[in-house]
Amino acid sequence: MGKASRTIDVARVIDARGLGPFNYRLIALSWLITVFDGFDMMMISFTAPYMRDELGLTKPMLGNVFSAGLLGMMIGGFVLAWLGDRRGRRQTIALAAVAFGILTAATALARSYEALLVLRFLDGFAIGGMLPLAWALNIEYVPTRLRSTVVTVIMMGYSLGTALAGPVTVWLAPRFGWEGVFVAGGAATLVIAAALFVWLPESVRFLVARNRDPVRLAATLNRIDPALGATPSDQFVLGDEARVAAGNFRVGQLFAGPLRWITPLLWLGYIASTLAVYFKANWGPIVYEDLHFPRDLAAYLSSFSGMMGAVLGLLLMRFTDRKGALAVAFFPALAAPVLLLIGLVPLSPMAFLVLSVISTSLVGGAHFGILSIAGIYYPTAIRANGSGWATSVAKIGGIAGPILGGLVLASGLPVVTSFAILAICPVVLALSAFGIAFAVGREQRASAASAPAPSFSPIS
């Protein structure tokens, strides 16, 4: 006689467990691909001085090249997020990795300003949806209490990649030219992309939300919990989410119910944070050079501040998992006065170096805070679109950052003035985080006062 079918709450199965071998493999794969995501995207900043000398690029032209990649990321983020919620996280991530590996290597063939613009746009398009899809996939496999922490651990891979871009460029560019840096980054990405096709799983929460492939769903759940004994005939549900229609995604879903406040505040804070991050990341090495610090030192300092930002972000996450958006306001509140001090007060070279590393590390840590909560407020059926739209809209700041930096640096103003201008961004981020915390708290209080059960969880 066949085994009787059961109703299995997939959300409860995941939330009742800690992290196991399945999670660690998934985190490792996501971490590796984000390493090369960060490396491939940020190497343009460190190869820029070599490109400027060889191709005769002006600062405004370099700013446009930086922004072309970010414009591609913005548009690609919308497209890949839509595909991720329609076709699945696994397939979209793996195909995007192949595309940006090929396009990164192809950038080595650029011999003109126009070719660089096109290739950086296409490369950015492929990279655009990678991070939010990786977050969505991992969020859907870990307990609620660990979601922000896991996202931050994965993003440390991105920061490691951006930090490695400096030393690797210093090592490879003098020997093989700036072209060798892009070939190395693209080739390594393709190796990781092959591993994704072999080992990356599909999200079980996605399969439940879309009512797809019960055979794969049962097999994956049994890999997570061998004692569960799930079968394709079982009924699978998500007990922690209201049912969201699995039809065509509508932007209005991102503003439904309590999201009407959370989404715009998230976008505003994310735009400001992204502007600050790309302003300092793209122009940091050139700013140090313009202040007469050696090129090698400029690369190492920019890389070091990137890694320090990742460390600060990781330290913040245990508070973010417990306090939510309120914890996100901490680092930007510290960063703003330090940036103003650098930009407005005359400093010795050593004091400038120390404070610039502190300020840019705080900017990076603050960015980890906002990105760690970018996907947790949305239900599974629209999570990739929720985090993807937030990440893509944030690229408005990313596109503006390099262009604004190029204009400021070409304006004749003192170079350090750029730090004072940058202070506006963490102020906006801190205020946005406070606003999100207030909106979530109000919704929680309203839900607790209603019967029979809350319809919204801030980490759902």
Coordinates of C-alpha atoms in Angstrom, one line a residue:
M1 CA 0.0 0.0 0.0
G2 CA 1.4 3.4 -0.9
K3 CA 2.5 6.0 1.6
A4 CA -0.2 8.5 2.4
S5 CA 0.4 12.0 1.2
R6 CA 1.1 14.8 3.7
T7 CA 1.0 18.5 3.9
I8 CA 4.5 19.8 4.4
D9 CA 5.1 23.4 5.5
V10 CA 8.4 24.0 3.7
A11 CA 8.9 27.3 5.5
R12 CA 8.6 25.5 8.9
V13 CA 11.1 22.8 7.8
I14 CA 13.7 25.4 6.9
D15 CA 13.1 27.7 9.9
A16 CA 13.3 24.9 12.4
R17 CA 16.8 23.9 11.3
G18 CA 20.2 25.6 11.7
L19 CA 22.7 25.7 8.9
G20 CA 23.8 22.3 7.6
P21 CA 26.1 21.0 4.9
F22 CA 23.5 21.8 2.2
N23 CA 23.5 25.5 3.3
Y24 CA 27.3 25.7 3.5
R25 CA 27.7 24.3 -0.1
L26 CA 25.2 26.8 -1.3
I27 CA 26.8 29.7 0.6
A28 CA 30.2 28.7 -0.8
L29 CA 29.0 28.6 -4.4
S30 CA 27.2 32.0 -4.0
W31 CA 30.3 33.4 -2.2
L32 CA 32.6 32.3 -5.0
I33 CA 30.6 33.7 -7.8
T34 CA 30.2 37.0 -6.0
V35 CA 34.0 37.2 -5.5
F36 CA 34.4 37.3 -9.3
D37 CA 31.3 39.5 -9.7
G38 CA 33.0 42.1 -7.5
F39 CA 36.4 41.5 -9.1
D40 CA 35.1 41.8 -12.7
M41 CA 33.0 44.9 -11.9
M42 CA 35.6 46.8 -9.9
M43 CA 38.8 46.0 -11.9
I44 CA 37.8 48.9 -14.2
S45 CA 38.6 51.3 -11.3
F46 CA 42.1 50.0 -10.9
T47 CA 42.9 49.6 -14.6
A48 CA 41.6 53.1 -15.3
P49 CA 44.9 54.8 -14.7
Y50 CA 46.6 52.4 -17.2
M51 CA 43.7 52.9 -19.7
R52 CA 43.8 56.6 -19.3
D53 CA 47.5 56.7 -20.2
E54 CA 47.2 54.2 -23.1
L55 CA 43.9 55.2 -24.7
G56 CA 44.1 58.9 -23.9
L57 CA 40.9 59.0 -21.8
T58 CA 39.9 62.2 -19.9
K59 CA 38.4 62.1 -16.5
P60 CA 34.8 62.8 -17.8
M61 CA 35.3 60.0 -20.3
L62 CA 36.4 57.6 -17.6
G63 CA 33.4 58.7 -15.6
N64 CA 31.2 57.7 -18.5
V65 CA 32.9 54.3 -18.8
F66 CA 32.3 53.7 -15.1
S67 CA 28.7 54.7 -15.4
A68 CA 28.1 52.6 -18.6
G69 CA 28.7 49.5 -16.5
L70 CA 26.3 50.7 -13.8
L71 CA 23.7 51.6 -16.4
G72 CA 24.0 48.1 -17.7
M73 CA 23.7 46.7 -14.2
M74 CA 20.5 48.7 -13.6
I75 CA 18.8 47.5 -16.7
G76 CA 20.1 44.0 -16.4
G77 CA 18.9 43.9 -12.8
F78 CA 15.3 44.5 -13.9
V79 CA 15.5 41.9 -16.6
L80 CA 17.2 39.2 -14.7
A81 CA 15.0 39.7 -11.6
W82 CA 12.0 39.2 -13.8
L83 CA 13.6 36.0 -15.2
G84 CA 14.5 34.8 -11.8
D85 CA 10.9 35.0 -10.6
R86 CA 9.6 33.5 -13.8
R87 CA 12.2 30.9 -14.8
G88 CA 13.9 30.2 -11.5
R89 CA 16.9 31.4 -9.6
R90 CA 19.3 28.6 -10.6
Q91 CA 19.1 28.9 -14.4
T92 CA 19.2 32.7 -14.4
I93 CA 22.3 32.9 -12.1
A94 CA 24.2 30.3 -14.0
L95 CA 23.5 31.8 -17.5
A96 CA 24.3 35.3 -16.2
A97 CA 27.7 34.1 -14.8
V98 CA 28.6 32.6 -18.2
A99 CA 27.7 35.9 -20.0
F100 CA 29.6 38.2 -17.7
G101 CA 32.6 35.9 -17.8
I102 CA 32.8 36.1 -21.6
L103 CA 32.1 39.8 -21.7
T104 CA 34.7 40.6 -19.0
A105 CA 37.4 38.7 -21.0
A106 CA 36.2 40.4 -24.2
T107 CA 36.8 43.9 -22.6
A108 CA 40.5 43.2 -23.2
L109 CA 39.8 43.6 -26.9
A110 CA 38.6 47.3 -26.5
R111 CA 40.8 49.8 -28.3
S112 CA 38.7 52.9 -28.2
Y113 CA 36.5 54.9 -25.8
E114 CA 33.4 53.8 -27.7
A115 CA 34.2 50.1 -27.5
L116 CA 34.8 50.4 -23.8
L117 CA 31.4 52.0 -23.3
V118 CA 29.6 49.2 -25.2
L119 CA 31.5 46.4 -23.5
R120 CA 31.1 47.8 -20.0
F121 CA 27.4 48.3 -20.6
L122 CA 26.9 44.7 -21.7
D123 CA 29.1 43.3 -18.9
G124 CA 27.2 45.3 -16.4
F125 CA 23.9 44.0 -17.9
A126 CA 25.0 40.4 -17.3
I127 CA 26.3 41.2 -13.8
G128 CA 23.2 43.2 -12.9
G129 CA 20.9 40.5 -11.5
M130 CA 23.5 38.3 -10.1
L131 CA 23.7 39.6 -6.5
P132 CA 20.0 40.0 -5.8
L133 CA 19.3 36.5 -7.2
A134 CA 22.0 35.0 -5.1
W135 CA 20.6 36.8 -2.0
A136 CA 17.0 35.5 -2.9
L137 CA 18.2 31.9 -3.3
N138 CA 20.1 31.9 0.0
I139 CA 17.3 33.7 1.9
E140 CA 15.0 31.0 0.8
Y141 CA 17.1 28.3 2.3
V142 CA 18.0 29.7 5.7
P143 CA 16.1 30.3 9.0
T144 CA 14.5 33.8 9.4
R145 CA 16.9 34.6 12.3
L146 CA 20.0 34.2 10.0
R147 CA 18.9 35.8 6.8
S148 CA 20.7 39.1 7.1
T149 CA 23.9 37.4 8.4
V150 CA 24.0 34.9 5.4
V151 CA 23.4 37.7 2.9
T152 CA 26.3 39.6 4.4
V153 CA 28.6 36.6 4.4
I154 CA 27.9 36.2 0.7
M155 CA 28.5 39.9 0.1
M156 CA 31.9 39.6 1.8
G157 CA 32.8 37.6 -1.3
Y158 CA 31.9 40.6 -3.4
S159 CA 34.0 42.8 -1.2
L160 CA 36.9 40.4 -1.4
G161 CA 36.6 40.5 -5.1
T162 CA 36.6 44.3 -5.2
A163 CA 39.6 44.3 -2.8
L164 CA 41.5 41.8 -4.9
A165 CA 41.1 43.9 -8.0
G166 CA 43.7 46.4 -6.7
P167 CA 46.5 44.0 -5.8
V168 CA 45.8 41.7 -8.9
T169 CA 46.0 44.8 -11.2
V170 CA 49.3 45.9 -9.6
W171 CA 50.6 42.4 -10.1
L172 CA 49.3 41.7 -13.6
A173 CA 49.1 45.0 -15.4
P174 CA 52.9 45.8 -15.5
R175 CA 53.5 42.3 -16.9
F176 CA 50.6 41.7 -19.2
G177 CA 49.0 45.1 -19.6
W178 CA 45.5 46.1 -18.3
E179 CA 44.1 43.6 -20.9
G180 CA 45.6 40.7 -18.9
V181 CA 43.6 41.7 -15.8
F182 CA 40.3 41.4 -17.8
V183 CA 41.3 38.0 -19.4
A184 CA 42.2 36.6 -15.9
G185 CA 38.9 37.8 -14.4
G186 CA 36.8 36.5 -17.2
A187 CA 38.5 33.1 -17.3
A188 CA 38.1 32.5 -13.6
T189 CA 34.4 33.5 -13.7
L190 CA 33.8 30.9 -16.4
V191 CA 35.3 28.2 -14.2
I192 CA 32.9 29.1 -11.4
A193 CA 30.0 29.3 -13.8
A194 CA 30.6 25.7 -14.8
A195 CA 30.4 24.7 -11.1
L196 CA 27.1 26.5 -10.8
F197 CA 25.6 24.4 -13.6
V198 CA 26.7 21.3 -11.7
W199 CA 25.9 22.1 -8.1
L200 CA 23.7 25.1 -7.7
P201 CA 20.2 24.0 -6.5
E202 CA 16.9 25.6 -7.3
S203 CA 15.0 27.4 -4.5
V204 CA 12.5 25.1 -2.8
R205 CA 10.4 28.1 -1.7
F206 CA 10.3 29.2 -5.4
L207 CA 9.2 25.7 -6.5
V208 CA 6.4 25.8 -3.9
A209 CA 5.3 29.3 -4.7
R210 CA 5.2 28.5 -8.4
N211 CA 3.7 25.0 -7.9
R212 CA 6.5 23.4 -10.0
D213 CA 8.5 20.2 -10.2
P214 CA 7.3 18.2 -7.1
V215 CA 10.0 15.5 -7.8
R216 CA 12.8 18.0 -7.6
L217 CA 11.2 19.7 -4.6
A218 CA 10.9 16.5 -2.6
A219 CA 14.4 15.4 -3.5
T220 CA 15.9 18.7 -2.4
L221 CA 14.0 18.8 0.9
N222 CA 15.3 15.3 1.6
R223 CA 18.8 16.5 1.0
I224 CA 18.2 19.3 3.5
D225 CA 16.5 16.9 6.0
P226 CA 17.0 13.2 5.2
A227 CA 14.6 12.2 8.0
L228 CA 11.8 14.2 6.4
G229 CA 11.0 11.5 3.8
A230 CA 9.2 13.9 1.4
T231 CA 7.6 12.4 -1.7
P232 CA 6.3 14.1 -4.9
S233 CA 2.7 13.2 -3.9
D234 CA 2.9 15.4 -0.7
Q235 CA 1.3 18.8 -0.7
F236 CA 3.8 21.6 -0.1
V237 CA 2.9 25.0 1.4
L238 CA 4.6 28.1 2.7
G239 CA 3.0 28.7 6.1
D240 CA 4.7 32.0 6.7
E241 CA 3.5 33.8 3.6
A242 CA 0.1 34.9 2.3
R243 CA -0.5 33.4 -1.1
V244 CA 0.8 35.7 -3.9
A245 CA -0.5 35.1 -7.3
A246 CA 2.0 33.3 -9.5
G247 CA 1.0 35.2 -12.7
N248 CA 2.8 38.1 -14.3
F249 CA 4.7 40.3 -11.9
R250 CA 3.3 43.8 -11.5
V251 CA 5.3 46.7 -10.1
G252 CA 2.4 47.6 -7.9
Q253 CA 3.0 44.5 -5.9
L254 CA 6.1 46.1 -4.5
F255 CA 3.9 48.8 -2.9
A256 CA 1.1 46.6 -1.6
G257 CA 0.1 46.9 2.1
P258 CA 3.0 47.9 4.4
L259 CA 5.4 47.8 1.4
R260 CA 3.9 51.2 0.3
W261 CA 6.3 52.8 2.8
I262 CA 9.1 50.3 3.0
T263 CA 9.8 50.1 -0.7
P264 CA 10.3 53.8 -1.5
L265 CA 12.4 54.3 1.7
L266 CA 14.5 51.2 0.8
W267 CA 15.0 52.6 -2.7
L268 CA 16.0 56.1 -1.4
G269 CA 18.5 54.8 1.1
Y270 CA 19.9 52.3 -1.4
I271 CA 20.4 55.0 -4.1
A272 CA 22.2 57.2 -1.7
S273 CA 24.4 54.4 -0.4
T274 CA 25.2 53.2 -3.9
L275 CA 26.2 56.7 -5.0
A276 CA 28.6 56.9 -2.1
V277 CA 30.1 53.5 -2.7
Y278 CA 30.7 53.9 -6.4
F279 CA 31.9 57.4 -6.0
K280 CA 34.7 56.3 -3.7
A281 CA 35.3 53.0 -5.4
N282 CA 35.7 54.3 -8.9
W283 CA 37.5 57.5 -8.1
G284 CA 39.4 56.5 -5.0
P285 CA 42.6 55.4 -6.7
I286 CA 42.7 58.5 -8.9
V287 CA 41.9 60.8 -5.9
Y288 CA 44.9 59.4 -4.0
E289 CA 47.1 59.8 -7.1
D290 CA 46.0 63.4 -7.6
L291 CA 46.9 64.0 -4.0
H292 CA 50.4 62.8 -4.9
F293 CA 50.3 59.4 -3.2
P294 CA 52.0 56.6 -5.2
R295 CA 49.8 54.5 -7.6
D296 CA 50.5 51.2 -5.7
L297 CA 49.6 52.8 -2.4
A298 CA 46.4 54.2 -3.9
A299 CA 45.4 50.7 -5.0
Y300 CA 46.2 49.1 -1.7
L301 CA 44.4 51.7 0.4
S302 CA 41.3 51.5 -1.7
S303 CA 41.3 47.7 -1.4
F304 CA 41.9 47.8 2.3
S305 CA 39.0 50.2 2.9
G306 CA 36.8 47.8 0.9
M307 CA 37.7 44.9 3.1
M308 CA 37.3 46.9 6.2
G309 CA 33.8 47.8 5.0
A310 CA 33.0 44.1 4.7
V311 CA 34.3 43.4 8.2
L312 CA 32.2 46.2 9.6
G313 CA 29.2 44.9 7.7
L314 CA 29.6 41.5 9.1
L315 CA 29.9 42.8 12.6
L316 CA 26.7 44.8 12.1
M317 CA 24.6 41.8 10.9
R318 CA 24.0 40.1 14.2
F319 CA 22.4 43.4 15.3
T320 CA 20.5 43.6 12.0
D321 CA 19.0 40.1 12.4
R322 CA 17.7 41.2 15.8
K323 CA 17.0 45.0 15.4
G324 CA 16.2 45.2 11.6
A325 CA 16.5 48.5 9.8
L326 CA 17.3 50.4 13.0
A327 CA 20.8 48.9 13.1
V328 CA 21.4 49.9 9.5
A329 CA 21.4 53.6 10.5
F330 CA 24.4 53.2 12.8
F331 CA 27.4 53.3 10.4
P332 CA 26.1 56.1 8.1
A333 CA 25.5 58.2 11.2
L334 CA 29.2 57.8 12.0
A335 CA 30.4 58.2 8.4
A336 CA 28.8 61.7 7.7
P337 CA 30.8 63.7 10.3
V338 CA 34.1 62.0 9.4
L339 CA 33.6 62.8 5.7
L340 CA 32.8 66.5 6.5
L341 CA 35.9 66.7 8.6
I342 CA 38.1 65.4 5.8
G343 CA 36.5 67.7 3.2
L344 CA 36.4 70.9 5.2
V345 CA 39.3 70.9 7.6
P346 CA 43.0 71.0 6.6
L347 CA 44.8 67.8 7.5
S348 CA 48.3 66.4 7.5
P349 CA 48.9 63.7 4.9
M350 CA 48.9 60.9 7.5
A351 CA 45.8 62.2 9.2
F352 CA 44.1 62.4 5.8
L353 CA 45.0 58.8 5.0
V354 CA 43.8 57.4 8.3
L355 CA 40.5 59.3 8.2
S356 CA 39.9 58.6 4.6
V357 CA 40.2 54.8 5.2
I358 CA 37.9 55.1 8.3
S359 CA 35.3 57.1 6.4
T360 CA 35.2 54.9 3.3
S361 CA 35.2 51.8 5.5
L362 CA 32.1 53.2 7.3
V363 CA 30.5 53.9 3.9
G364 CA 31.1 50.3 2.9
G365 CA 29.8 48.9 6.2
A366 CA 26.7 51.1 5.8
H367 CA 26.1 49.7 2.3
F368 CA 26.3 46.2 3.6
G369 CA 23.5 47.1 6.1
I370 CA 21.1 48.3 3.4
L371 CA 21.7 45.5 1.0
S372 CA 21.3 42.9 3.7
I373 CA 17.6 43.9 4.1
A374 CA 16.9 44.5 0.4
G375 CA 15.1 41.2 -0.1
I376 CA 13.7 40.2 3.3
Y377 CA 10.5 42.2 3.2
Y378 CA 9.1 40.6 0.1
P379 CA 7.2 37.3 -0.2
T380 CA 8.8 34.4 -2.2
A381 CA 6.8 34.9 -5.4
I382 CA 8.1 38.4 -5.9
R383 CA 11.4 38.3 -3.8
A384 CA 13.7 38.3 -6.8
N385 CA 11.8 41.2 -8.3
G386 CA 11.7 43.0 -4.9
S387 CA 15.5 42.8 -4.3
G388 CA 16.2 43.1 -8.0
W389 CA 14.2 46.3 -8.4
A390 CA 15.8 47.8 -5.3
T391 CA 19.3 46.9 -6.5
S392 CA 18.5 48.2 -10.0
V393 CA 16.9 51.4 -8.9
A394 CA 19.9 51.9 -6.6
K395 CA 22.1 52.0 -9.7
I396 CA 20.7 55.5 -10.3
G397 CA 23.1 56.5 -7.5
G398 CA 25.8 54.3 -9.0
I399 CA 25.5 55.9 -12.4
A400 CA 25.5 59.4 -10.8
G401 CA 28.4 58.7 -8.5
P402 CA 31.2 58.3 -11.2
I403 CA 29.7 61.1 -13.3
L404 CA 29.5 63.5 -10.3
G405 CA 33.0 62.5 -9.3
G406 CA 34.4 63.3 -12.7
L407 CA 32.7 66.7 -12.7
V408 CA 33.9 67.5 -9.2
L409 CA 37.5 66.4 -10.0
A410 CA 37.5 68.3 -13.3
S411 CA 36.0 71.5 -11.8
G412 CA 39.1 72.9 -10.2
L413 CA 37.8 72.6 -6.7
P414 CA 40.2 71.1 -4.1
V415 CA 40.1 67.3 -4.5
V416 CA 39.3 66.8 -0.8
T417 CA 36.0 68.8 -1.3
S418 CA 34.6 65.6 -2.8
F419 CA 34.6 64.0 0.7
A420 CA 32.4 66.8 2.0
I421 CA 29.9 66.4 -0.9
L422 CA 29.9 62.7 -0.3
A423 CA 28.7 63.2 3.3
I424 CA 25.2 63.9 2.0
C425 CA 24.7 60.2 1.1
P426 CA 25.1 58.6 4.6
V427 CA 22.8 61.2 6.0
V428 CA 20.1 60.2 3.5
L429 CA 20.7 56.5 4.2
A430 CA 20.5 56.9 8.0
L431 CA 17.2 58.8 7.7
S432 CA 15.8 56.1 5.3
A433 CA 16.8 53.3 7.7
F434 CA 15.0 55.1 10.6
G435 CA 11.9 55.5 8.4
I436 CA 11.9 51.8 7.4
A437 CA 12.3 50.8 11.1
F438 CA 9.3 53.0 12.0
A439 CA 7.1 51.6 9.2
V440 CA 7.9 48.0 10.1
G441 CA 7.3 48.7 13.8
R442 CA 4.0 50.3 13.1
E443 CA 2.9 47.4 11.0
Q444 CA 3.9 44.9 13.6
R445 CA 1.9 46.7 16.3
A446 CA -1.1 46.9 14.0
S447 CA -0.8 43.2 13.2
A448 CA -0.5 42.2 16.9
A449 CA -3.6 44.2 17.7
S450 CA -5.7 42.4 15.0
A451 CA -7.1 38.9 15.0
P452 CA -6.5 36.2 14.3
A453 CA -2.8 36.3 13.2
P454 CA -0.4 38.8 11.8
S455 CA -0.5 38.9 8.0
F456 CA 2.9 40.6 7.7
S457 CA 6.3 39.7 9.0
P458 CA 9.3 42.1 8.5
I459 CA 11.3 39.1 7.5
S460 CA 8.9 37.0 5.5

